[in-house]
Amino acid sequence: MEIRAEEISALIKKQIQYYQNDTEVEDIGTVIETGDGIAQIYGLNNVLSGELVEFEDGTMGLVQSLEEDRVGVVILGSHLSIREGDEVKRTGRIMEVPVGKALLGRVVNPLGQPLDGKGTIKTRKMRPIEQEAPGVMARKSIHEPLQTGLKAIDALVPIGRGQRELIIGDRQTGKTTVAVDTILNQKDQNMYCIYVAIGQKDSTVRATVETFRRHGALDYTIVVNAGAASPAPLQYLAPYAGVAMGEEFMYNGEHALVVYDDLSKQAAAYRELSLLLKRPPGREAFPGDVFYLHSRLLERAAKLNDELGGGSLTALPFVETQAGDISAYIPTNVISITDGQIFLQSDLFFSGVRPAINPGLSVSRVGGSAQAKAMKKVSGTLRIDLASYRELESFAQFGSDLDKATIKKLNRGKRTIEVLKQGLHKPIPMEKQVMIIYTLIKGHLDEIPIEDITRFEAEFYDYLDAAYPEVLRDIRVTGELNNEGDMQEAIRTFTTQFSVSY
Amino acid sequence: MKNRIKARRYAEALYDAAVERGHEDLIERELMAIRQAFSEPSDIVQFLQDPKQWMHRARIIKSTFMTFSSEVVKILLIMVEHHAEVDVPHMVDHYLYLLNEQRGIGVGKVLTVKALSPAELTEIETHFAEKFGYKELTLANVIDEDVLGGFKIVINQRVYDASVKKKLKTMRQNFVPLYKR
């Protein structure tokens, strides 16, 4: 191989540019105690809280507690190679994760290192995981909808872009399904999704990633995984890593959705860490700053004003309750931080109402202003209808003599519940949701037997696609109910040819 | 390690008292002797910890350290009363640290593979004083084969590492990405 002289000089020139041999005076400390993912270090006199320190073998640590003659450090990585007496160095840096579009379609750990075996992540952009949330003037009222594709959510508890909506419920009530369906529905919606899995089985995460891939959702999704086997510090950091990746999109004027699945496990990991750092335990043994832990995370969800590009970051935190107890510590905390909650109930789930959303306890405090006008119009009476149905239902169980109006209300309620049911991974576009709810509230479903409602719905969508695409397009484009005549006609023609099963 | 904070409290108090009276240098010389006496294995510590001698402790200290200045004797009496006799060497260390910080002298060690000649040591001391932010340095030469070559200066939890070991380590880190180490 021939080497030309100018190549050599170019090489040397490059080396001159990056050559560094200036050894500096560094602050060091000594490990005096290590175990359970925590190290106590003597020295490190000028270290700052939240700074990264480096152990002798290159493992990084995060400074968590500063005491008079020692600092408490959480070890990011394996603590097995760290021994008493090891030297620890300050780095002068704070923790950062890689961000940007190169991460889309990847599964990474909370440090931004790939877990999916698809090679290194080609991005130079980094963002600190702890950053101040946008201030008052940087924000704007929420006005764009985030379509989840779930009728029960889009109609009853609408979510806007930039909102923080808590999804709360017992184990096995379909919380993750709600998030997965929401992410699947973001296809072609100009939205980037980040799914943060905290303390879950790696097999579950694998299955979720596979669902994303099968439905083509992985192209716009980043999965941050801190599995059940990963150390508590990583589980504690995972949501912050996720939100940092989302912020990159938000500050570039784009829209991001971050799902934290789930924050009760993160709080448990933080509790473990705090107890090992000898911080005093409070209620349910959580440390005193567990509220701040979640509030500073969720406060970073925002809708930015137009000068800042108008980007948004929507947060869907999850909290798992024990036996439906929403008055436990973490659920009450997160409920008070978020802009509303979707409450999933196991008895509804087992009686076949899926998604098992309890419309009485679920609210969205700001989503209403983000809802499309058409949807707002048709879903206006839905919540009251459901509430009065629930009330009558319990009364109707006692006697059989009911007046006509009551029977009508009961019938309508049963059909409403039937319409709000939805299959797994089958998001429905907004215009179709509007059409079916319109059909319901105008009483066209009252004559259809309850068993046939699901079939009616499926066939109705096909019929609309085939015969009345312009009605759908009109709702989709304008977001309003401009042409009720056409809608009525479509419903009438379909109901007349719909055959009821016997 | 556990009682270091306790020892610091005594040292700070003694130092303040010494500065007020203006004879911190005299106390320094006396403390050197005391450290010698209290460093392990130490007969006097053993004696003071003996429950049978409980009543005589104060008298023994007063008589043994008769020629010493009153502050030193008093701090020893207080520390013995508080059962902190084993912390005396730490107290002395911290006193010296406070005094040296005040004077602008950095005390530490320099690690090398082979013993440095006095001339080399003086050169290192003068050269690095400013870098560490002191007026002058007092370095003890420690032989450590682990540094492989070059030298490594450690002063009060701060380090200047110009050893071959460090260079090799940096080189290795540049080759191997963090998550593969």
XYZ file of C-alpha atoms in Angstrom:
683
model
C 0.000 0.000 0.000
C 1.268 3.353 -0.963
C 1.097 6.268 1.410
C 1.394 9.744 0.047
C 3.224 12.488 1.848
C 0.265 14.843 2.037
C -1.807 12.121 3.643
C 0.741 11.752 6.369
C 0.880 15.463 7.020
C -2.918 15.616 7.065
C -2.896 12.845 9.616
C -0.347 14.611 11.761
C -2.306 17.825 11.464
C -5.369 16.034 12.761
C -3.324 14.629 15.606
C -2.053 18.087 16.493
C -5.622 19.284 16.678
C -6.760 16.577 19.049
C -3.494 15.884 20.832
C -3.751 16.202 24.532
C -1.179 15.294 27.056
C -1.823 17.900 29.667
C -2.338 15.968 32.830
C -4.444 17.912 35.252
C -4.809 17.874 38.979
C -7.832 15.725 39.714
C -9.994 15.269 42.767
C -10.033 11.722 44.000
C -11.705 9.736 46.706
C -11.423 6.296 48.207
C -14.115 3.652 48.399
C -14.717 2.872 52.055
C -17.812 0.765 51.708
C -19.628 -0.855 48.822
C -22.562 -3.161 48.357
C -26.143 -3.310 47.041
C -25.244 -0.995 44.168
C -24.154 1.800 46.497
C -20.636 2.946 47.344
C -19.616 5.234 50.190
C -16.604 7.284 49.290
C -14.186 9.212 51.439
C -12.759 12.322 49.846
C -14.047 13.790 46.563
C -14.061 17.091 48.374
C -15.504 19.383 45.723
C -17.871 16.956 44.050
C -21.360 18.190 43.148
C -24.613 16.378 43.690
C -25.661 14.615 40.515
C -22.127 14.548 39.118
C -20.685 11.474 37.466
C -17.659 9.859 39.073
C -15.460 7.173 37.612
C -14.244 4.093 39.438
C -10.890 2.459 38.791
C -12.266 -0.054 36.310
C -14.156 2.570 34.323
C -17.577 1.956 35.885
C -19.492 5.178 36.345
C -21.254 6.314 39.474
C -23.788 9.035 40.200
C -23.308 11.185 43.303
C -26.483 11.121 45.346
C -25.738 12.220 48.879
C -23.121 14.618 50.200
C -22.051 14.329 53.800
C -19.326 16.030 55.769
C -16.544 13.574 55.084
C -18.081 11.151 52.632
C -20.326 10.983 49.600
C -22.878 8.333 48.672
C -22.652 7.188 45.078
C -24.980 4.907 43.150
C -23.116 2.601 40.833
C -24.295 2.585 37.224
C -23.327 -0.884 36.182
C -21.814 -3.846 37.903
C -20.759 -3.295 41.490
C -18.906 -6.592 41.578
C -15.595 -5.205 40.369
C -15.510 -2.362 42.882
C -13.495 -2.964 46.026
C -12.789 -1.185 49.228
C -9.823 1.154 48.831
C -10.367 1.738 45.106
C -9.639 5.168 43.781
C -12.602 7.209 42.497
C -12.214 10.197 40.204
C -14.424 13.187 39.547
C -15.370 13.659 35.916
C -16.938 17.111 36.109
C -19.782 15.939 33.895
C -23.429 15.251 34.622
C -25.267 12.269 33.269
C -26.312 12.432 29.633
C -27.987 10.098 27.200
C -27.737 9.974 23.411
C -30.771 11.482 21.709
C -32.057 12.011 18.210
C -33.677 10.146 15.371
C -30.913 7.539 15.257
C -32.517 5.977 18.328
C -35.860 5.343 16.635
C -36.568 1.657 16.277
C -34.003 0.762 18.914
C -34.168 -0.829 22.335
C -31.741 0.830 24.739
C -30.965 0.767 28.427
C -31.288 3.922 30.569
C -27.702 4.884 29.716
C -28.581 4.889 26.024
C -26.590 1.769 25.240
C -28.166 -0.599 22.729
C -29.762 -3.823 23.959
C -31.126 -5.080 20.669
C -27.900 -6.222 19.045
C -28.315 -3.923 16.072
C -24.941 -2.269 16.529
C -23.904 1.104 17.832
C -26.215 4.085 17.796
C -24.953 6.660 15.354
C -25.682 9.918 17.039
C -23.418 12.537 18.537
C -26.202 14.458 20.218
C -26.495 14.100 23.957
C -28.926 15.566 26.467
C -28.640 15.735 30.254
C -31.158 13.467 31.905
C -31.984 16.011 34.573
C -33.088 19.280 33.059
C -35.293 22.097 34.156
C -38.861 21.911 32.896
C -40.099 24.620 30.501
C -41.245 27.694 32.414
C -44.538 29.498 32.436
C -43.853 31.718 29.434
C -42.432 28.884 27.345
C -45.741 27.079 27.395
C -48.993 27.280 25.528
C -52.460 25.933 26.197
C -53.068 22.435 24.947
C -55.160 22.476 21.793
C -54.159 19.611 19.505
C -55.646 16.173 20.128
C -53.631 13.031 20.665
C -55.725 10.317 19.082
C -55.399 7.133 21.069
C -57.653 5.201 18.705
C -59.620 3.905 21.669
C -63.259 4.985 21.584
C -63.638 5.014 25.345
C -60.657 7.336 25.799
C -61.098 9.614 22.797
C -64.769 10.143 23.609
C -64.803 10.275 27.401
C -61.299 11.261 28.555
C -59.666 12.922 25.558
C -55.925 13.513 25.707
C -54.239 16.552 24.201
C -50.683 16.875 22.972
C -48.574 18.082 25.884
C -50.883 16.645 28.509
C -49.974 14.317 31.343
C -52.619 11.649 31.711
C -52.230 9.009 34.369
C -53.252 5.451 33.595
C -53.997 3.720 36.848
C -55.343 0.323 37.764
C -54.644 -3.020 39.372
C -52.355 -5.582 37.809
C -53.862 -7.399 34.825
C -56.358 -4.717 33.889
C -54.923 -3.880 30.502
C -52.829 -0.809 31.343
C -49.993 -1.727 29.015
C -52.501 -2.544 26.278
C -53.875 0.990 26.420
C -50.346 2.366 25.932
C -49.444 -0.087 23.186
C -52.676 0.643 21.288
C -52.043 4.364 21.667
C -48.536 3.998 20.239
C -49.835 1.831 17.382
C -52.357 4.536 16.512
C -49.641 7.211 16.180
C -48.675 5.949 12.756
C -48.700 8.841 10.261
C -49.743 11.212 13.035
C -46.414 13.056 13.053
C -45.605 11.744 16.511
C -42.537 10.063 18.003
C -43.118 7.606 20.808
C -40.873 6.532 23.676
C -41.858 3.506 25.657
C -40.049 3.320 29.002
C -40.310 -0.112 30.606
C -39.316 -0.115 34.274
C -38.864 -3.277 36.293
C -40.730 -5.483 33.856
C -39.886 -8.996 32.818
C -37.585 -8.917 29.817
C -39.872 -11.439 28.104
C -42.815 -9.016 28.434
C -40.767 -6.185 26.975
C -39.671 -8.443 24.154
C -43.316 -9.282 23.382
C -44.245 -5.583 23.404
C -41.377 -4.723 21.064
C -42.490 -7.539 18.802
C -46.029 -6.090 18.752
C -44.616 -2.711 17.765
C -42.543 -4.271 15.023
C -45.417 -6.330 13.637
C -47.665 -3.284 13.367
C -44.907 -1.097 11.944
C -44.818 1.085 15.035
C -41.130 0.528 15.746
C -40.162 2.994 13.010
C -41.223 5.910 15.201
C -40.676 4.378 18.627
C -37.769 4.189 21.081
C -37.914 1.552 23.791
C -35.991 2.283 26.987
C -35.752 -0.834 29.096
C -34.636 -1.203 32.696
C -35.697 -4.752 33.351
C -36.445 -6.466 36.632
C -32.881 -7.789 36.705
C -31.210 -4.414 36.268
C -29.942 -2.616 39.357
C -32.193 -0.141 41.196
C -30.248 2.954 40.032
C -30.977 2.137 36.403
C -34.656 1.569 37.124
C -34.727 4.905 38.891
C -33.034 6.689 35.982
C -35.023 5.094 33.150
C -37.913 7.636 33.051
C -35.453 10.542 33.046
C -33.551 8.991 30.158
C -36.851 8.560 28.303
C -37.988 12.121 28.870
C -34.584 13.463 27.759
C -34.993 11.604 24.459
C -38.507 13.008 24.130
C -37.379 16.559 24.872
C -35.023 16.448 21.912
C -38.067 16.048 19.657
C -40.116 18.603 21.561
C -37.468 21.338 21.406
C -37.100 20.703 17.673
C -40.755 21.575 17.158
C -41.954 18.023 16.878
C -44.377 15.963 18.909
C -43.393 13.202 21.279
C -45.294 10.766 23.456
C -43.550 9.194 26.449
C -45.086 6.222 28.227
C -43.713 5.360 31.682
C -44.600 1.756 32.443
C -44.712 1.984 35.412
C -43.873 4.659 37.954
C -44.763 2.616 41.043
C -41.844 0.319 40.237
C -39.609 3.344 39.755
C -40.687 4.670 43.135
C -39.921 1.281 44.671
C -36.459 1.323 43.088
C -35.895 4.830 44.415
C -37.045 3.728 47.847
C -34.516 0.912 47.787
C -31.776 3.307 46.774
C -32.709 5.902 49.383
C -32.869 3.396 52.195
C -29.431 2.092 51.242
C -28.169 5.672 51.235
C -29.522 5.909 54.788
C -32.070 8.601 54.052
C -34.871 8.601 56.583
C -37.975 6.706 55.426
C -41.393 8.328 55.439
C -44.846 7.073 54.571
C -44.815 3.500 53.181
C -41.009 3.730 53.692
C -40.677 6.059 50.684
C -38.170 8.888 51.146
C -39.346 12.430 51.666
C -38.662 13.544 48.114
C -40.646 10.886 46.306
C -43.216 13.517 45.309
C -40.480 15.639 43.772
C -39.169 12.545 42.033
C -42.386 12.305 40.028
C -43.321 15.972 39.819
C -40.030 17.042 38.263
C -40.333 14.213 35.769
C -43.908 14.935 34.731
C -43.441 18.687 34.741
C -41.153 18.250 31.756
C -44.174 17.289 29.653
C -45.296 20.465 27.914
C -46.789 22.141 24.893
C -44.289 24.803 23.840
C -45.292 28.199 22.513
C -44.874 29.115 18.870
C -41.582 31.003 19.315
C -40.036 27.817 20.659
C -41.331 25.811 17.735
C -44.655 24.661 19.136
C -43.427 21.150 19.898
C -45.055 19.015 22.521
C -44.253 16.207 24.912
C -47.157 14.129 26.137
C -46.659 11.906 29.158
C -48.634 8.784 29.933
C -47.434 7.653 33.347
C -48.681 4.335 34.720
C -49.302 3.523 38.335
C -50.235 0.105 39.590
C -52.674 0.004 42.490
C -53.117 -2.783 45.010
C -56.719 -4.062 45.060
C -58.063 -0.836 43.564
C -56.750 1.354 46.357
C -56.144 4.737 44.761
C -55.607 6.399 48.127
C -52.171 4.803 48.618
C -49.154 7.134 48.649
C -47.834 6.924 45.082
C -51.273 6.897 43.377
C -52.452 10.019 45.245
C -49.165 11.773 44.504
C -49.251 11.072 40.799
C -53.002 11.776 40.533
C -52.403 15.219 41.993
C -49.507 15.920 39.612
C -51.167 14.832 36.370
C -53.896 16.505 34.318
C -56.333 13.666 34.824
C -56.430 9.925 35.071
C -57.806 6.895 33.311
C -58.923 4.396 35.879
C -58.974 0.757 34.822
C -60.942 -1.660 36.980
C -60.479 -5.383 37.221
C -64.178 -6.245 37.763
C -65.044 -4.384 34.562
C -62.208 -6.192 32.820
C -63.485 -9.603 33.877
C -67.097 -8.776 32.990
C -65.892 -8.288 29.433
C -65.684 -4.503 29.240
C -62.337 -4.011 27.525
C -60.661 -1.536 27.739
C -61.868 -1.687 31.364
C -62.173 2.067 31.806
C -64.302 3.288 34.667
C -65.972 6.389 33.201
C -67.012 7.654 36.625
C -63.537 7.892 38.086
C -61.671 8.785 34.886
C -61.233 12.437 34.017
C -59.213 14.598 31.695
C -58.799 18.104 33.016
C -57.450 19.754 29.890
C -58.136 17.305 27.068
C -61.590 18.713 26.336
C -60.123 21.762 24.657
C -58.030 19.514 22.443
C -60.919 17.356 21.270
C -62.116 17.691 17.673
C -65.397 19.609 17.452
C -67.190 16.691 15.868
C -66.141 14.363 18.652
C -67.025 16.889 21.309
C -70.494 17.240 19.856
C -71.295 13.550 19.712
C -69.697 12.574 22.999
C -71.180 15.426 25.014
C -74.014 13.440 26.577
C -72.191 10.122 26.697
C -70.779 10.520 30.177
C -74.126 11.556 31.698
C -75.892 8.729 29.888
C -73.445 6.248 31.334
C -73.693 7.677 34.819
C -77.493 7.575 34.837
C -77.403 4.049 33.420
C -75.146 2.864 36.247
C -77.516 4.443 38.735
C -80.635 2.863 37.220
C -78.945 -0.467 36.728
C -78.651 -1.105 40.421
C -82.286 -0.119 40.986
C -83.609 -2.161 38.098
C -82.222 -5.307 39.645
C -84.864 -5.193 42.402
C -88.135 -4.848 40.506
C -89.434 -5.764 37.095
C -92.085 -3.056 36.795
C -90.276 -0.317 34.996
C -91.748 2.570 33.079
C -91.001 3.096 29.438
C -88.534 5.907 29.912
C -86.463 3.847 32.343
C -86.387 0.848 30.033
C -85.275 3.116 27.232
C -82.487 4.529 29.340
C -81.348 1.077 30.365
C -81.359 -0.080 26.757
C -79.328 2.908 25.656
C -76.851 2.406 28.488
C -76.274 -1.230 27.628
C -75.609 -0.308 24.033
C -73.302 2.522 25.025
C -71.177 0.107 27.024
C -71.213 -2.314 24.122
C -70.082 0.363 21.676
C -67.210 1.444 23.913
C -65.763 -2.066 23.931
C -62.854 -2.545 21.594
C -60.603 -5.373 20.460
C -56.906 -5.720 21.171
C -54.537 -3.726 18.906
C -57.408 -2.414 16.777
C -57.226 1.358 16.958
C -60.105 3.122 15.235
C -59.649 6.428 13.411
C -61.417 9.464 14.813
C -63.947 9.837 11.981
C -65.197 6.273 12.412
C -65.444 6.757 16.159
C -67.559 9.850 15.531
C -69.827 7.944 13.168
C -70.526 5.040 15.527
C -71.108 7.294 18.525
C -73.369 9.492 16.419
C -75.345 6.396 15.450
C -75.627 5.486 19.098
C -76.736 8.834 20.483
C -79.282 9.333 17.721
C -80.921 6.067 18.789
C -80.261 4.048 15.663
C -78.754 1.227 17.683
C -81.711 0.926 20.056
C -83.411 -1.660 17.839
C -80.271 -3.731 17.273
C -79.850 -6.665 19.687
C -76.904 -6.272 22.040
C -75.165 -9.382 20.693
C -75.132 -7.847 17.234
C -73.634 -4.484 18.157
C -70.023 -5.558 17.633
C -70.839 -7.065 14.265
C -72.905 -4.024 13.354
C -69.945 -1.779 14.155
C -67.440 -3.764 12.090
C -69.751 -4.002 9.073
C -70.715 -0.346 9.410
C -67.070 0.734 9.100
C -66.626 -1.369 5.957
C -69.842 0.009 4.526
C -68.759 3.601 5.179
C -65.357 2.991 3.589
C -67.039 1.592 0.516
C -70.153 3.715 0.100
C -69.582 7.009 1.923
C -65.842 7.767 1.928
C -66.550 11.466 1.472
C -68.488 11.626 4.758
C -65.491 10.162 6.577
C -63.073 12.431 4.764
C -65.126 15.463 5.626
C -65.029 14.676 9.342
C -61.346 13.833 9.210
C -60.316 17.001 7.387
C -62.560 19.600 9.001
C -63.046 17.875 12.345
C -66.623 19.106 12.349
C -70.100 17.782 11.725
C -70.863 19.791 8.595
C -73.118 17.400 6.814
C -75.461 15.672 9.188
C -77.881 14.916 6.366
C -75.355 12.658 4.637
C -74.463 10.989 7.893
C -78.106 10.260 8.652
C -78.552 8.882 5.186
C -75.519 6.610 5.500
C -76.788 5.249 8.787
C -80.312 4.763 7.454
C -79.232 2.903 4.344
C -76.924 0.675 6.373
C -79.430 -0.179 9.125
C -82.093 -1.145 6.601
C -79.816 -3.675 4.950
C -78.254 -4.924 8.200
C -79.580 -8.391 9.025
C -80.148 -9.114 12.676
C -79.043 -12.565 13.789
C -81.628 -14.893 15.344
C -12.633 6.074 59.463
C -15.760 6.042 61.566
C -14.519 8.475 64.181
C -12.779 10.833 61.867
C -15.488 13.482 62.191
C -15.198 13.288 65.991
C -11.417 13.718 65.809
C -11.877 16.710 63.521
C -14.069 18.470 66.042
C -11.338 18.253 68.704
C -8.681 19.375 66.231
C -10.711 22.363 65.076
C -11.351 23.451 68.645
C -7.706 23.059 69.603
C -6.572 24.899 66.501
C -8.921 27.814 67.199
C -7.720 28.003 70.778
C -4.081 27.881 69.642
C -4.572 30.627 67.070
C -6.243 32.859 69.655
C -3.203 32.624 71.890
C -0.783 32.732 69.000
C 1.308 29.678 69.763
C 0.144 27.179 67.156
C 3.769 26.362 66.250
C 4.643 25.348 69.780
C 1.560 23.159 69.981
C 2.471 21.582 66.663
C 5.826 20.413 68.054
C 4.180 19.077 71.182
C 1.496 17.271 69.210
C 4.148 15.463 67.183
C 5.445 13.926 70.375
C 1.939 13.115 71.502
C 1.127 11.394 68.265
C 4.190 9.245 68.776
C 2.942 8.287 72.223
C -0.635 7.576 71.178
C 0.103 5.759 67.934
C -0.434 2.043 68.035
C 0.913 -0.021 69.672
C 0.721 2.389 72.529
C 1.189 1.667 76.203
C -0.486 4.845 77.275
C -3.701 4.094 75.341
C -3.775 0.632 76.840
C -3.282 2.081 80.257
C -6.004 4.672 79.806
C -8.458 2.034 78.631
C -7.824 -0.151 81.653
C -10.898 0.043 83.910
C -8.763 -0.533 87.002
C -6.872 2.681 86.414
C -10.088 4.643 85.977
C -9.533 6.965 88.908
C -5.915 7.750 88.044
C -6.297 8.759 84.421
C -6.382 12.503 84.884
C -3.501 12.464 87.329
C -1.333 10.309 85.052
C -1.929 12.578 82.064
C -1.158 15.677 84.064
C 2.061 14.225 85.422
C 3.227 12.669 82.127
C 2.695 15.770 80.029
C 3.751 18.219 82.728
C 6.076 20.191 80.486
C 3.447 20.624 77.730
C 1.355 23.720 77.221
C -1.956 23.884 79.037
C -4.157 23.633 75.899
C -2.590 20.346 74.897
C -2.974 18.858 78.365
C -6.554 20.060 78.562
C -7.536 18.626 75.175
C -6.037 15.312 76.197
C -7.991 15.371 79.440
C -11.206 16.143 77.603
C -10.614 13.453 75.009
C -9.815 10.857 77.634
C -12.905 11.827 79.567
C -14.924 11.288 76.380
C -13.262 7.892 75.811
C -11.716 9.241 72.612
C -8.092 8.377 73.402
C -7.775 6.242 70.252
C -8.720 9.269 68.135
C -5.749 11.322 69.327
C -3.537 10.527 66.282
C -6.401 11.504 63.936
C -6.863 14.698 65.912
C -3.174 15.499 65.527
C -3.329 14.763 61.782
C -6.234 17.100 61.315
C -4.573 19.796 63.405
C -1.507 19.583 61.191
C -3.720 19.697 58.128
C -5.428 22.868 59.348
C -2.102 24.452 60.230
C -0.516 23.568 56.908
C -3.504 24.862 54.957
C -3.121 28.118 56.841
C 0.571 28.317 56.018
C -0.001 27.333 52.395
C 1.956 24.118 52.663
C 0.691 21.001 50.956
C 1.696 17.740 52.587
C 1.416 14.574 50.584
C 3.256 11.807 48.880
C 4.816 11.127 45.539
C 4.646 7.602 44.215
C 7.493 6.326 42.049
C 9.022 2.999 41.105
C 12.527 3.944 42.203
C 13.489 6.256 45.017
C 13.876 9.859 43.917
C 17.100 11.700 44.608
C 16.747 14.675 46.988
C 17.368 17.021 44.064
C 14.581 15.451 42.008
C 12.207 15.599 44.936
C 12.912 19.269 45.517
C 12.393 19.957 41.839
C 9.008 18.240 41.867
C 8.055 20.098 45.028
C 8.867 23.510 43.636
C 7.386 22.772 40.244
C 4.014 21.510 41.397
C 3.362 23.820 44.333
C 1.527 26.339 42.194
C -0.395 23.704 40.305
C -1.922 22.429 43.529
C -2.531 25.956 44.787
C 0.031 25.953 47.630
C 3.073 28.074 48.416
C 5.254 25.053 48.952
C 4.962 21.306 49.086
C 6.324 18.722 51.462
C 6.261 15.390 49.716
C 7.190 11.981 51.035
C 8.602 9.619 48.452
C 6.705 6.303 48.415
C 7.917 3.362 46.357
C 5.059 1.776 44.429
C 5.790 -0.638 41.600
C 2.207 -0.308 40.315
C 2.873 3.056 38.713
C 5.272 1.304 36.263
C 7.066 4.530 35.414
C 6.759 8.271 35.833
C 5.288 9.574 39.069
C 2.022 10.254 40.815
C 1.502 12.988 43.393
C -1.295 12.690 45.939
C -2.061 15.652 48.209
C -5.228 15.879 50.301
C -7.438 13.773 48.050
C -6.163 15.473 44.942
C -3.966 13.726 42.471
C -1.600 14.590 39.648
C -1.086 11.396 37.757
C 1.842 11.382 35.338
C 2.486 7.676 35.589
C 2.864 5.192 32.767
C 0.037 3.175 34.324
C -2.375 6.075 33.850
C -1.271 6.584 30.264
C -1.876 2.935 29.469
C -5.260 3.101 31.122
C -6.312 6.191 29.156
C -5.132 4.532 25.985
C -7.181 1.460 26.756
C -10.248 3.528 27.521
C -9.968 5.278 24.203
C -9.887 1.971 22.388
C -12.685 0.174 24.209
C -16.125 1.767 24.442
C -17.545 2.126 27.934
C -20.203 -0.552 27.750
C -17.732 -3.226 26.650
C -15.292 -2.705 29.483
